């Protein structure tokens, strides 16, 4: 009995010891697992981005170039095109589509959907269940924002992702997380964010996306390359329909609407990668990029990553009208030019035309760097035909594929008529339109800012402006007979373009008909130096040589400074520096700098109005007489001047209205390639039609409301007592020597009926220029 009791006692002791040992082992095991878990969390935490980065995530944002009427002209970026939008710009339908497809409990969980995780585990363990992803929208945002989270399919990455997601949920609202998600996701190529993706596929703002487009955009998130709607339309359509089904499943849309949406074909896509060569105002945007690069360097900013907003003076609608007017006219004029020169090609007469073109090409520069000789380079240009994509009017996107030698391409491109167009608001100096050429992809030289060409008779208004402050009036007369003017190089004997001479003529009629002799006589009296001073004060920046021939525009100017000087006339004699940027903001809307132009009083208001009325005469009864009847522009007060240079190399027209001054140059890149005669080789035929088409479009566009364009007239100064009717002036002076002239009262309202007549006399003036 006693032995049995001892045995049981010993057994109890042993059992108690075993329990204690097992508890110790379990305790140690739990401690070890807990320690390892904390070490793992510590390891993960060390790999995490710092907390301040979580609160202020850094993503590269494109600089936006914004027009004065609120349109995004383009974006400046390096590798990633990303533009942020706020939640109010993201349509409700695309937010619902995202939640239905990616994270139905987005508004219930706190960053990690544990119920969803269990569902995923269950779906993967049970055969027949559909495999699905497990990351919430917040977890996906964590991957998009922070490289430290990683993208590899590992357990460690999922833990990092969960931690960051929980921190994000504690810092931000659901609306902010949703917005950040749409601003960071990739839609393929270099387009990141909903706004960039929307422009890439539909050329529209994301706020304008329809239900079908929204479903497609959400569907792309699963794989922008695999579901690319341009390359794989069937895949994209099926994926879009899956998103629509999810929306119907969770009650965001009804069954009838879902069925209707799924039956629709893919909307017409306009998928393209944004390029500096495409879009609106490419020449302006390139000039702006160069200017902004210098500004950023000076002010310690990065235009590729900071999301700057550059507010420009360009008016998108006027810019679009200007580009359309240019394309319409030059696409019609180019075949005429090709037909005229087809039998007498300029380069057959002057071989240096193509040599000069060759030396300006990138191919020549590359071969020169490789130390090729001139003869070797010439052989290389001529040796074999290669496949090329070249510019061509009236083809798809102005391009055509062909085979030609590089030498043939020089001939091909040198025959194209090019252009430079700028429009300026004379009251502010702000540039509203900038067309530097016919196609930025193929003709990258900017004729607005960089190009300088001989201006011809468009310089004459500066001579007459100076004359009005030196004892002349519009109705003053000069003798239309040959004049000899001494110069250091010998006698200068100017002639009229048509060789005609006559009796006395008023300055008004001389400018209207671009009579060279009268202008030459005036500059002889007042002196070239006086004219250069007036021109510089009115806005001409190029150094001018004070010689008598300056009167006929022998100097080279660019279209911007010439138009700026005409704007001084339209702005009551006050010059305002041409500007193209009003302000620059950071991504938060803080103004970094505002830009104010320089101004000065260049000429008196009286003198400016006299010149306005002289320019009216050019349009109403002179070399620009076809402007009104050809383009039916009857509701604008317009003045202007045509210009044609030696050998018809350059055609000009500069026009002014109370709200817009516009300068236009047309010609070939090489001055030796030109029309052979005045029939087409004059400003009235080469450049003026662009002005007519542009201002007719403006007149008919009710959306252009930044200034009143209809029934607007130049205001006559109250202290201007002189009569501008030369017949009346003649009677008051008691002088009967003036030639009969049209009634020019200086009151445009009294001339409306005359403007609408479209007489034969008006038609004939189109064929004559200086």
GROMACS .gro file of C-alpha atoms in nm, residues 478-482 496 499-505 515 517-518 521 739:
model
   18
  478UNK     CA    1   0.476  11.522 -10.346
  479UNK     CA    2   0.581  11.497 -10.710
  480UNK     CA    3   0.555  11.148 -10.857
  481UNK     CA    4   0.858  11.196 -11.081
  482UNK     CA    5   1.200  11.028 -11.068
  496UNK     CA    6   0.780  10.252 -10.887
  499UNK     CA    7   0.752  10.185 -11.374
  500UNK     CA    8   0.481  10.452 -11.383
  501UNK     CA    9   0.527  10.823 -11.312
  502UNK     CA   10   0.281  11.111 -11.295
  503UNK     CA   11   0.202  11.447 -11.146
  504UNK     CA   12   0.157  11.534 -10.783
  505UNK     CA   13   0.015  11.282 -10.539
  515UNK     CA   14   0.417  10.439 -10.472
  517UNK     CA   15   0.896  10.754 -10.553
  518UNK     CA   16   0.673  10.951 -10.315
  521UNK     CA   17   1.103  11.196 -10.174
  739UNK     CA   18  -0.547  11.429 -10.839
   0.00000   0.00000   0.00000
